[in-house]
Coordinates of C-alpha atoms in Angstrom, one line a residue:
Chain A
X1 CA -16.9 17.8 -14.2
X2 CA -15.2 20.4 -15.6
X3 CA -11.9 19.7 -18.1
X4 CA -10.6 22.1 -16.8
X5 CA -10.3 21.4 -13.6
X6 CA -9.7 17.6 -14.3
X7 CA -6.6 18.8 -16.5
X8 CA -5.2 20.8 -13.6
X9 CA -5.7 17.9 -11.1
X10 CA -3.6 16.0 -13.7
X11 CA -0.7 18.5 -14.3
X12 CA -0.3 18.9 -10.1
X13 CA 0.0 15.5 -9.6
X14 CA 2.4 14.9 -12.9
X15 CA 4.7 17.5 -10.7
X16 CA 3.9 17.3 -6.6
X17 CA 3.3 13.7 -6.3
X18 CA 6.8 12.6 -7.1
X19 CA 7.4 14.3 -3.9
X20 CA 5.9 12.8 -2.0
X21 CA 8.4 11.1 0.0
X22 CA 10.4 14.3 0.5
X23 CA 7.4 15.3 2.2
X24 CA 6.9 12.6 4.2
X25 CA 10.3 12.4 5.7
X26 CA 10.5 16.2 6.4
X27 CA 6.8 15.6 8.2
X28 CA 8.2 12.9 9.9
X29 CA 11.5 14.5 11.1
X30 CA 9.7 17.3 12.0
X31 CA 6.7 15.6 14.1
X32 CA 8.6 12.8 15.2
X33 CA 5.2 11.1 14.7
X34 CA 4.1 8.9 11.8
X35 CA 0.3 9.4 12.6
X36 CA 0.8 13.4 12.4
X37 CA 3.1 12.8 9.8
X38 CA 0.6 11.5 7.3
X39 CA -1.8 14.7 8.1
X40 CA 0.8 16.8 7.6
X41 CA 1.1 15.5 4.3
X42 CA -2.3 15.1 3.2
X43 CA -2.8 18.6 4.7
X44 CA 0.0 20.0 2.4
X45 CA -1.1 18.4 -0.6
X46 CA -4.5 19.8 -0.5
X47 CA -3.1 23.4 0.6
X48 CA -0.7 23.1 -2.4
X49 CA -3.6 22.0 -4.4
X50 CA -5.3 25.1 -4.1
X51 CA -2.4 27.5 -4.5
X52 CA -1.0 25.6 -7.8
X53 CA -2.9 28.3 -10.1
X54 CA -0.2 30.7 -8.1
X55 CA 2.6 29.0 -8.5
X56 CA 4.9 30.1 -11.0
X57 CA 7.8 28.2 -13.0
X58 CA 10.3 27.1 -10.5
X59 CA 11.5 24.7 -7.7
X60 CA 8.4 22.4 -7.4
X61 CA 10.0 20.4 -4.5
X62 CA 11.1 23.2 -2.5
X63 CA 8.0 24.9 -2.3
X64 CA 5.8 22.1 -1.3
X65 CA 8.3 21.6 1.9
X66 CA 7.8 25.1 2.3
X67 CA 4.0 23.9 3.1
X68 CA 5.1 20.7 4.7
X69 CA 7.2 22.7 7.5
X70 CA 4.3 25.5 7.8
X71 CA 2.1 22.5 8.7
X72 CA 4.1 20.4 10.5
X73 CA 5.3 23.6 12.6
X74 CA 0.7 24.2 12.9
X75 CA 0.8 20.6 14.1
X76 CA 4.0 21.1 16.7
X77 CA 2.1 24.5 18.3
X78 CA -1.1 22.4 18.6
X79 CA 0.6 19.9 21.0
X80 CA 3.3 22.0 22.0
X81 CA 1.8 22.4 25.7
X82 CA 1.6 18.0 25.2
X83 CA 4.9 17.4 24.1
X84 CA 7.1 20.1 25.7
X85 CA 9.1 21.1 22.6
X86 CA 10.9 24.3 22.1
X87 CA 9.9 24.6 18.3
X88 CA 11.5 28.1 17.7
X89 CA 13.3 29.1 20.3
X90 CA 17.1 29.0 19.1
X91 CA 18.5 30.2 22.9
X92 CA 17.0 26.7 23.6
X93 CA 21.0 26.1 23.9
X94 CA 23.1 29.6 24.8
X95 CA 26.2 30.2 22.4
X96 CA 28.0 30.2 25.5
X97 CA 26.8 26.3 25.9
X98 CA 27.0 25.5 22.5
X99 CA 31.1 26.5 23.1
X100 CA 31.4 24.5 26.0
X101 CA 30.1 21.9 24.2
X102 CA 32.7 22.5 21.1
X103 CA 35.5 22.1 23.6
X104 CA 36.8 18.4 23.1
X105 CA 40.2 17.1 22.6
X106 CA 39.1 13.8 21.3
X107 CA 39.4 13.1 17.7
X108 CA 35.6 13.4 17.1
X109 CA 36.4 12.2 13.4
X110 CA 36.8 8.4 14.8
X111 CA 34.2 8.8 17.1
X112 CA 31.8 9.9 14.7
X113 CA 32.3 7.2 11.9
X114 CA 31.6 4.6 14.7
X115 CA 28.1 6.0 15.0
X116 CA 25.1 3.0 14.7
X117 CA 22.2 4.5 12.3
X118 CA 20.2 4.4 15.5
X119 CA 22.4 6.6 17.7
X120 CA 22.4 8.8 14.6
X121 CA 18.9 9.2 14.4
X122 CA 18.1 9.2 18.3
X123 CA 20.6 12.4 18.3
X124 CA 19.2 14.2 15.5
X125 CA 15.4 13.5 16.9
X126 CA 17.1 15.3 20.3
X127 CA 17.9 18.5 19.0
X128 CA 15.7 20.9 19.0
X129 CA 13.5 21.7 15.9
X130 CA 15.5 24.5 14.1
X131 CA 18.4 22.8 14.1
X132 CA 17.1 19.5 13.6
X133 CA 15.5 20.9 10.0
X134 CA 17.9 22.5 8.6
X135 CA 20.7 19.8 9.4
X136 CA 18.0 17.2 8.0
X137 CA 17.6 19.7 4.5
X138 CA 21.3 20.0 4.2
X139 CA 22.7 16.7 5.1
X140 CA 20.1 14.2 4.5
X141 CA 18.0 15.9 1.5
X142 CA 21.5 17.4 0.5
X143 CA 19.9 20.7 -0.8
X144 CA 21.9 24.2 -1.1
X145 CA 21.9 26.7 1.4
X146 CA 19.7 29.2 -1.1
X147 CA 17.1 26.3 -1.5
X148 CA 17.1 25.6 2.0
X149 CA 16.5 29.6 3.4
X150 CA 13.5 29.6 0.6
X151 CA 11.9 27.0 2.5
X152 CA 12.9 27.8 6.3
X153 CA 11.9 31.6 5.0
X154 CA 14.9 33.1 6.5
X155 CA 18.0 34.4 5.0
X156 CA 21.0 32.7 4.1
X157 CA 23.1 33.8 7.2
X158 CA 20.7 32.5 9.4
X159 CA 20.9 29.1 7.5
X160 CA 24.4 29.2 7.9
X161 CA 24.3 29.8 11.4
X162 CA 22.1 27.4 12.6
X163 CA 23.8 24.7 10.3
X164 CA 27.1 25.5 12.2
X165 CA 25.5 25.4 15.9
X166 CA 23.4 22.6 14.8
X167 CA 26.2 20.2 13.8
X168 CA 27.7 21.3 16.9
X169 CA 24.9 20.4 18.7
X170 CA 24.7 16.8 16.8
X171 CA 28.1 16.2 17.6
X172 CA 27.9 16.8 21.4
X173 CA 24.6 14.4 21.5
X174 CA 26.7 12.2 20.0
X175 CA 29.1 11.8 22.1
X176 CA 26.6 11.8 24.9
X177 CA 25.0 8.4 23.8
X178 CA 28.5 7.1 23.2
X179 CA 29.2 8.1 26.8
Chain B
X1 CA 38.1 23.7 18.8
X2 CA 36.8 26.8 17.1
X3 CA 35.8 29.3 19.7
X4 CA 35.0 32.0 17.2
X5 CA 31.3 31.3 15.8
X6 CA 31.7 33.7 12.6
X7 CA 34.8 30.9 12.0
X8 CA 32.6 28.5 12.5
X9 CA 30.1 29.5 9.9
X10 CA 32.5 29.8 7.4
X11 CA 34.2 26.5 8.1
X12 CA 30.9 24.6 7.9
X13 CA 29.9 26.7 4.7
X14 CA 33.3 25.0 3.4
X15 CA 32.4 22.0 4.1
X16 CA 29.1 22.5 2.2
X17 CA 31.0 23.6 -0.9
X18 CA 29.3 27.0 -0.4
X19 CA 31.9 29.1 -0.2
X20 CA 32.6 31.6 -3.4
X21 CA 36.1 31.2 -5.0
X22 CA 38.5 33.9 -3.1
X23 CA 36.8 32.7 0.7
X24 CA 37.3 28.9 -0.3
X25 CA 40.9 29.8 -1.4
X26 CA 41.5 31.8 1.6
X27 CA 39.8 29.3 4.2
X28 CA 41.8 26.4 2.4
X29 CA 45.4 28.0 3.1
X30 CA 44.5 28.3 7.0
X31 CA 43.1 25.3 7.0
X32 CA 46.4 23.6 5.6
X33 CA 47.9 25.6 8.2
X34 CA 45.9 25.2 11.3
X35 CA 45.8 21.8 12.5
X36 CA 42.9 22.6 15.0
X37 CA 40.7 23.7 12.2
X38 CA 41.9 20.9 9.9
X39 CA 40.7 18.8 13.1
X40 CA 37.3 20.3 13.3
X41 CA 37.1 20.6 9.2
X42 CA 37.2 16.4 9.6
X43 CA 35.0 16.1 12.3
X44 CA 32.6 18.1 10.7
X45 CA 32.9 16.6 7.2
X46 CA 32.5 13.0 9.1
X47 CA 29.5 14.2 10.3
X48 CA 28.2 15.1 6.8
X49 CA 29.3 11.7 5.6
X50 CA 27.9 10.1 8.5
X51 CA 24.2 11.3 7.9
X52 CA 24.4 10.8 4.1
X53 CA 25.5 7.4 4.1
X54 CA 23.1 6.5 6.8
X55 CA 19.9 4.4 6.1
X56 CA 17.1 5.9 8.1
X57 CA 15.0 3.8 6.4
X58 CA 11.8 6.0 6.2
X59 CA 9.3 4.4 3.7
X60 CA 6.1 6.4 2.9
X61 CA 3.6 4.7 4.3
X62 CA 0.7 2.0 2.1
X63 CA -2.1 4.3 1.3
X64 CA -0.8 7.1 1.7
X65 CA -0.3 8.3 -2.0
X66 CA -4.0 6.6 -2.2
X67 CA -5.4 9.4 0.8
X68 CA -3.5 12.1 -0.8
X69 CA -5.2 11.2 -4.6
X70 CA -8.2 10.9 -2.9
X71 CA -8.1 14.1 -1.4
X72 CA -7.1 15.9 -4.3
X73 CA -10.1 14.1 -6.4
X74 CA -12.6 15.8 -3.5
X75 CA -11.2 19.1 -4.0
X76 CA -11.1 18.9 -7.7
X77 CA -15.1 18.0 -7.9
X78 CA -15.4 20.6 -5.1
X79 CA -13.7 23.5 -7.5
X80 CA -15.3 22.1 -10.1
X81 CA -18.9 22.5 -8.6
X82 CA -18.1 26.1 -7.3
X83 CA -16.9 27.0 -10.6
X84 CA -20.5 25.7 -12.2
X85 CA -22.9 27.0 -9.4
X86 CA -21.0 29.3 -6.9
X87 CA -19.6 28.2 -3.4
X88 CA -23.3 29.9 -1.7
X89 CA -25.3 27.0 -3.7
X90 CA -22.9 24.0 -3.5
X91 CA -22.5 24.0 0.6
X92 CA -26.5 24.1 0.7
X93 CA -27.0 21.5 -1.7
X94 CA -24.0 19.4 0.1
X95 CA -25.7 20.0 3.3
X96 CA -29.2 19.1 2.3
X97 CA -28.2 16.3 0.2
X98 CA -26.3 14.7 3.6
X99 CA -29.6 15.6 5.8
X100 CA -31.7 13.4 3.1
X101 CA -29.6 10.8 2.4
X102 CA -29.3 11.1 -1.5
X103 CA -25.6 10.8 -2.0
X104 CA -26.7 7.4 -2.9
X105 CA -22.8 6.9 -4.4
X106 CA -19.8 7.5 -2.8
X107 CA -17.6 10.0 -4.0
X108 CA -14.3 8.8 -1.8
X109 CA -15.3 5.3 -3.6
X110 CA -15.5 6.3 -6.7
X111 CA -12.3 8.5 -6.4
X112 CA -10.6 5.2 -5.2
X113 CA -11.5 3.0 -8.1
X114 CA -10.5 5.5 -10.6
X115 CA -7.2 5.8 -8.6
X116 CA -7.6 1.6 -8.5
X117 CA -8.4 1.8 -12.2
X118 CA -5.5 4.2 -13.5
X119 CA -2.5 2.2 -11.2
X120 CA -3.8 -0.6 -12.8
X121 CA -2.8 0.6 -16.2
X122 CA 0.4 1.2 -14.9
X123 CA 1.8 -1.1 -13.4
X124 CA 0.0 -3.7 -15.8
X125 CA -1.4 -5.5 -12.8
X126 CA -4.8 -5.9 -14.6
X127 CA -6.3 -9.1 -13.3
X128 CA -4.6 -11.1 -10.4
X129 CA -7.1 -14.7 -12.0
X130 CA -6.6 -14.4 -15.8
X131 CA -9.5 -16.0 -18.0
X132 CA -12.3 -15.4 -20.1
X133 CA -14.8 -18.0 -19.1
X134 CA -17.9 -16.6 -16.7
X135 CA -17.1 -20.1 -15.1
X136 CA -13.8 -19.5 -14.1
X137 CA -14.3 -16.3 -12.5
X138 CA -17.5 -16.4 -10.5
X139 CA -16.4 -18.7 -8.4
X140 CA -13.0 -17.4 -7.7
X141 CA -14.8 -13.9 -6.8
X142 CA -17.2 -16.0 -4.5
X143 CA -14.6 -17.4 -2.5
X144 CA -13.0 -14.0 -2.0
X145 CA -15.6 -11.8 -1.7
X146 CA -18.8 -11.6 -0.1
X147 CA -21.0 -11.1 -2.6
X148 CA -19.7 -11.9 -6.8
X149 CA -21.3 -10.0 -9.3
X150 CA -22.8 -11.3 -12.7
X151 CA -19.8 -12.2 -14.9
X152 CA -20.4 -11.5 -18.9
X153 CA -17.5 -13.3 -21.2
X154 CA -18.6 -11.0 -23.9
X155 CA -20.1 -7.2 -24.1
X156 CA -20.2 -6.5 -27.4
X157 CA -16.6 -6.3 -28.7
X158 CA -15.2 -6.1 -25.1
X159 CA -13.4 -9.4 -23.7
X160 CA -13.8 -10.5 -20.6
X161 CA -9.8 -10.5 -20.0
X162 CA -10.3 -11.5 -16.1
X163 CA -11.0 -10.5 -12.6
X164 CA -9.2 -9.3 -9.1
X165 CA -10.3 -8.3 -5.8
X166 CA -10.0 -4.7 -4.8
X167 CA -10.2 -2.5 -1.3
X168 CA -12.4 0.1 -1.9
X169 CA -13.7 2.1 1.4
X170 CA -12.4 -1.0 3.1
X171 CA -14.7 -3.3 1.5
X172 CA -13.7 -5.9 -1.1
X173 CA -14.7 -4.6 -4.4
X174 CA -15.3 -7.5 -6.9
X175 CA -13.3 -5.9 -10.3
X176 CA -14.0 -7.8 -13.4
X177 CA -11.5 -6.1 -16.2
X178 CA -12.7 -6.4 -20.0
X179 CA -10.8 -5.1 -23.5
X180 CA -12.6 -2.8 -25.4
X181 CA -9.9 -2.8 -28.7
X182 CA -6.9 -0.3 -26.7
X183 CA -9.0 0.4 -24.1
X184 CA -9.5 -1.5 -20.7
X185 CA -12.6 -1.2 -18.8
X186 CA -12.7 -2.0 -15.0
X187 CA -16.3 -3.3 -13.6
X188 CA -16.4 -3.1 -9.7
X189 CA -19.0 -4.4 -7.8
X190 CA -19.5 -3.8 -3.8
X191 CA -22.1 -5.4 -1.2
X192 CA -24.2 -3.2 0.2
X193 CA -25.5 -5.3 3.2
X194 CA -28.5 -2.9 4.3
X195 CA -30.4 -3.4 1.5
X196 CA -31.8 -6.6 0.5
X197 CA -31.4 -8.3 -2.5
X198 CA -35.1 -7.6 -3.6
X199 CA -34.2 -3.8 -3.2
X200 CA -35.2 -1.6 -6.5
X201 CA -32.4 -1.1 -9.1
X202 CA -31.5 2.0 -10.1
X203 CA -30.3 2.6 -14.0
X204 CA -26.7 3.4 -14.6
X205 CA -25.8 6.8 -14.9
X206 CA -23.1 8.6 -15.5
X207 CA -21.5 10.1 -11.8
X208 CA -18.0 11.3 -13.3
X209 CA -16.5 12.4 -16.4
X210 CA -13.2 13.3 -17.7
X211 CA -10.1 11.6 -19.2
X212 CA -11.9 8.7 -16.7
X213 CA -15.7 8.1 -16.8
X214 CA -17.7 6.3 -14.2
X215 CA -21.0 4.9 -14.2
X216 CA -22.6 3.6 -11.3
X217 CA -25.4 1.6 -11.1
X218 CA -27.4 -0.7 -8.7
X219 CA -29.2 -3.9 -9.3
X220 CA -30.6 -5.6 -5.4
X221 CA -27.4 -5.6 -2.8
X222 CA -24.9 -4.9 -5.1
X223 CA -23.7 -0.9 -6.1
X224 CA -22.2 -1.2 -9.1
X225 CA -19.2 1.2 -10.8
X226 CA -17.9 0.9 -14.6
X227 CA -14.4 2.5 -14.6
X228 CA -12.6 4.1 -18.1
X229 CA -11.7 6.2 -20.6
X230 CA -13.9 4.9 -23.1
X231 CA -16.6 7.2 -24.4
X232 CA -19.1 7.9 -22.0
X233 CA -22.1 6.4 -24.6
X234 CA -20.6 3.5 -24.8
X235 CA -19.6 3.0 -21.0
X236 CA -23.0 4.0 -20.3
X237 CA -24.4 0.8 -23.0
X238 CA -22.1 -1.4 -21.8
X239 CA -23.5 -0.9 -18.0
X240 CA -27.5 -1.0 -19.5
X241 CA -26.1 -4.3 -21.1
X242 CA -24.8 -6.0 -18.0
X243 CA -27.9 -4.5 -16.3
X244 CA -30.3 -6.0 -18.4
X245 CA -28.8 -9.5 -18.9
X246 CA -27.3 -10.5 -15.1
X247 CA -29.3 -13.0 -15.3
X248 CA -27.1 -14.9 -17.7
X249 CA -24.0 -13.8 -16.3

């Protein structure tokens, strides 16, 4: 076997590998399927693999979730007719709704910090994809808005955007399964 | 609530900390003033808090980092390969070599005991029965596996150091670990159940090199594998060794 080769094999996993959970939890947010999850993952690695001659100096973890949401989104189209989701489609929820939903008189601050793990994570799986990823990106993996448009492949203002109707969103399912 | 959504974006972009200097100094002062914004600015930030501070609890899976090595091992050979003879010639001899049965070894094993071998090193999880008597360890592998390979104290200057059980292709792999000086070497031995145990042998040879060598061999029922970064030579005399005297081992 070539050194070569053998040597690359060795510096992509000294620098994907430790990101390896990253990927797994953005597959798994995404899918909402640990089986698919672990495809998704394998997929991206290999894909990466193949593409690390390209890659140049720079945010190692960012780009492979890049590949981690192209596949997971390949997965979601597969099985979209199966699973009925509404991957891209931001209208999924008019602005009109999304305002209704905003108005609330209740201090949403109280209701919010009573939240069980499980409510959290039953809301956020509810929403639909777009908002769901770049809510999980921002809030969970806690990475900035420039990071997160590199991966989603869209530009800032549309990160900011769907982080504001998103959290919206969360908020209303919240109350919802309090309710 | 906020009604305006261009408000709403910047408020949330507050929240984030994303805000350059003169908008965070401006949004701050309405905020101070404005106690529906300072209401939504809360709600929002307990939101943020709320999904941080929550334990979602999602483990990466057992195995997975194994399938994902393994994976990346294929390609490498597969690059490797195409880099030697040209993508045309390796899918035909791949193909051919499936049709007739040669791939006598397999490569997702031997990617997995090099993968075995290497976390071994790490972690420093070497042997799970630690000795250096033949007598301790065959029948320790016996009860555990189904089939225990000869067990040398001594090849050469490498120590028997002990033994552990291994899944490899979800088989148990008898793995008998020796010191060679600073380096380790792993044996592994796995039933093969179609064959009999009056099957011919087939001389070690060398099926991958690198930083990690293996040599595979096969003596009646049993493939064999020696796993490390030892020179190839001498991986390859230690495996004609054990070859030639199983019958003590």
């Amino acid at each position: 076997m070539s050194s070569v080769t053998e040597s690359k094999t060795r510096e992509f996993e000294h620098e994907v590998l430790p990101h390896l959970s990253a990927a797994y939890r953005l597959a798994l947010w995404l899918t909402r399927n640990p089986t698919a999850a672990q495809d998704v993952v394998q997929d991206s690695y290999l894909r990466a693999f193949r593409a690390w001659n390209s890659f140049e100096t720079g945010n190692v973890r960012g780009w492979l979730l890049t590949i981690v949401r192209r596949q997971s989104y390949s997965f979601l189209r597969r099985g979209r007719k199966q699973v009925h989701l509404d991957i891209n489609d931001e209208t999924a929820m008019s602005p009109d709704d999304v305002r209704h939903l905003s108005h609330e008189s209740t201090p949403e601050k109280v209701l919010i910090q009573g939240q069980s793990v499980e409510a959290l994570r039953a809301a956020l799986l509810a929403l639909p994809t777009v908002f769901r990823e770049v809510i999980i990106l921002k809030d969970i993996e806690d990475m900035p808005y420039k990071a997160i448009a590199a991966i989603l492949e869209v530009p800032i203002g549309t990160v900011m955007s769907r982080l504001a109707r998103g959290r919206d969103l969360l908020r209303q399912g919240l109350k919802e399964v309090r309710s | 609530m906020i009604h305006d959504p261009e408000f709403a974006i910047g408020l949330n972009a507050y929240a984030d900390g994303e805000l350059d200097e003169a908008d965070r100094i401006q949004m701050e002062e309405h905020v101070v003033a404005c106690e529906k914004c300072r209401s939504e600015l809360d709600s929002i930030l307990a939101l943020k808090q709320a999904l941080s501070a929550a334990q979602f609890q999602i483990e990466v899976p057992n195995g997975l980092e194994l399938k994902v090595r393994r994976k990346l091992r294929a390609a490498q050979r597969r690059q490797a390969l195409v880099k030697t003879l040209g993508a045309p010639i390796v899918g035909i001899a791949a193909l051919a070599a499936a049709v007739s049965g040669l791939l006598v070894f397999q490569a997702g094993d031997i990617d997995e005991m090099v993968v075995r071998h290497e976390r071994a090193l790490t972690n420093g999880h070497l042997v799970e029965m630690s000795s250096s008597l033949s007598e301790n360890i065959k029948p320790w592998l016996q009860e555990r596996t189904e089939v225990a390979p000869p067990v040398l104290a001594r090849i050469g200057n490498c120590v028997l150091v002990g033994a552990r059980v291994e899944s490899i292709g979800k088989k148990s792999a008898s793995t008998l670990a020796y010191r060679c000086g600073d380096h380790v070497v792993d044996f592994y031995a796995l039933a093969d159940f179609h064959r009999s145990a009056e099957s011919p042998s087939m001389l070690p040879k060398l099926v991958q090199s690198g930083p990690v060598h293996v040599v595979a061999w096969r003596r009646g029922r049993l493939n064999c594998y020696a796993v490390s970064d030892l020179p190839s030579s001498q991986l390859l005399n230690m495996a004609r060794y054990i070859q030639d005297h199983a019958a003590e081992g």
